[in-house]
Short mmCIF file of C-alpha atoms in Angstrom, two decimals:
data_model
loop_
_atom_site.label_atom_id
_atom_site.label_comp_id
_atom_site.label_asym_id
_atom_site.label_seq_id
_atom_site.Cartn_x
_atom_site.Cartn_y
_atom_site.Cartn_z
CA UNK U 26 -18.02 3.65 -7.39
CA UNK U 27 -14.66 5.53 -7.65
CA UNK U 28 -12.74 6.30 -5.31
CA UNK U 29 -10.38 10.60 -5.85
CA UNK U 30 -7.29 11.78 -2.87
CA UNK U 31 -7.12 14.84 -3.39
CA UNK U 32 -8.42 14.91 -7.23
CA UNK U 33 -6.91 12.14 -8.78
CA UNK U 34 -8.40 8.46 -8.68
CA UNK U 35 -7.28 5.82 -7.17
CA UNK U 36 -8.23 1.90 -8.59
CA UNK U 37 -6.01 -0.23 -6.55
CA UNK U 38 -4.39 -0.01 -2.99
CA UNK U 39 -1.03 0.46 -4.71
CA UNK U 40 -2.62 4.16 -6.14
CA UNK U 41 -3.67 4.87 -2.44
CA UNK U 42 -0.52 4.27 -1.10
CA UNK U 43 1.14 6.17 -3.76
CA UNK U 44 -1.22 8.66 -3.51
CA UNK U 45 -0.37 8.87 0.84
CA UNK U 46 2.83 8.70 0.54
CA UNK U 47 3.58 11.05 -2.50
CA UNK U 48 5.58 8.43 -4.13
CA UNK U 49 5.94 5.52 -5.93
CA UNK U 50 5.51 2.59 -3.30
CA UNK U 51 8.60 1.09 -4.99
CA UNK U 52 10.78 3.70 -3.85
CA UNK U 53 10.45 2.82 -0.24
CA UNK U 54 9.58 -0.68 -0.34
CA UNK U 55 12.05 -1.61 -4.02
CA UNK U 56 11.69 -4.57 -6.29
CA UNK U 57 11.67 -8.20 -6.75
CA UNK U 58 15.10 -9.08 -7.69
CA UNK U 59 16.84 -5.57 -6.86
CA UNK U 60 20.04 -5.81 -7.12
CA UNK U 61 21.85 -4.24 -4.28
CA UNK U 62 23.39 -1.53 -6.35
CA UNK U 63 19.76 -0.64 -7.30
CA UNK U 64 18.39 -0.52 -3.75
CA UNK U 65 21.63 1.42 -2.61
CA UNK U 66 20.55 3.80 -5.78
CA UNK U 67 16.85 3.68 -4.46
CA UNK U 68 16.99 4.70 -0.85
CA UNK U 69 19.91 7.19 -1.60
CA UNK U 70 17.00 9.13 -3.62
CA UNK U 71 14.70 8.22 -0.72
CA UNK U 72 17.29 10.34 1.62
CA UNK U 73 17.33 13.35 -1.04
CA UNK U 74 13.54 13.00 -0.95
CA UNK U 75 13.21 13.21 2.19
CA UNK U 76 16.38 16.16 2.65
CA UNK U 77 13.94 18.31 0.44
CA UNK U 78 13.15 21.18 2.17
CA UNK U 79 9.36 21.02 0.83
CA UNK U 80 8.93 17.74 3.20
CA UNK U 81 10.63 20.07 6.36
CA UNK U 82 7.31 20.55 7.76
CA UNK U 83 6.74 16.55 8.48
CA UNK U 84 8.08 15.28 11.40
CA UNK U 85 11.27 13.39 11.07
CA UNK U 86 10.58 10.86 14.03
CA UNK U 87 6.77 9.79 12.29
CA UNK U 88 9.14 9.59 9.16
CA UNK U 89 11.60 7.55 10.26
CA UNK U 90 9.19 4.82 12.05
CA UNK U 91 7.05 4.65 8.76
CA UNK U 92 9.84 4.17 7.02
CA UNK U 93 10.78 1.25 9.92
CA UNK U 94 7.47 0.14 10.09
CA UNK U 95 6.80 -0.49 5.78
CA UNK U 96 10.59 -1.70 6.06
CA UNK U 97 10.10 -4.84 8.12
CA UNK U 98 6.31 -5.56 7.41
CA UNK U 99 7.19 -5.89 3.73
CA UNK U 100 3.55 -7.61 3.35
CA UNK U 101 1.64 -4.11 4.60
CA UNK U 102 0.48 -3.80 1.01
CA UNK U 103 -0.39 -7.44 0.29
CA UNK U 104 -4.27 -6.94 0.06
CA UNK U 105 -6.65 -10.02 -0.82
CA UNK U 106 -10.14 -9.95 -1.37
CA UNK U 107 -11.83 -11.29 0.87
CA UNK U 108 -14.31 -14.46 -0.07
CA UNK U 109 -18.38 -14.12 0.84
CA UNK U 110 -19.30 -18.19 1.66
CA UNK U 111 -21.57 -19.19 -0.58
CA UNK U 112 -25.27 -18.67 1.13
CA UNK U 113 -26.55 -22.02 2.63
CA UNK U 114 -30.05 -23.26 0.88
CA UNK U 115 -32.45 -24.26 3.07
CA UNK U 116 -33.81 -27.80 2.30
CA UNK U 117 -37.51 -27.21 2.80
CA UNK U 118 -39.09 -31.14 4.89
CA UNK U 119 -41.80 -32.74 4.70
CA UNK U 120 -43.93 -30.33 1.21
CA UNK U 121 -44.57 -32.62 -1.54
CA UNK U 122 -43.20 -31.68 -4.82
#
């Protein structure tokens, strides 16, 4: 089964998050090993995007809240597939072979 969001195919949880935010998640979450200079540039770019008039219709408080939640909970997008437990076999007793 394929999943589509607004006409775009989403194969991974990362794809869903990117389509929901309208920007790559790395812009908001950062990447492992980024320098302070890279982090500052990334946050500056994020501020520019939020200042764009296209986003003017979105409530500022909601955007601030979402950014804070993502920053305080970096594991928010860690999605782990659940493993189904193996089915137990029933042993029938007293049945001749």
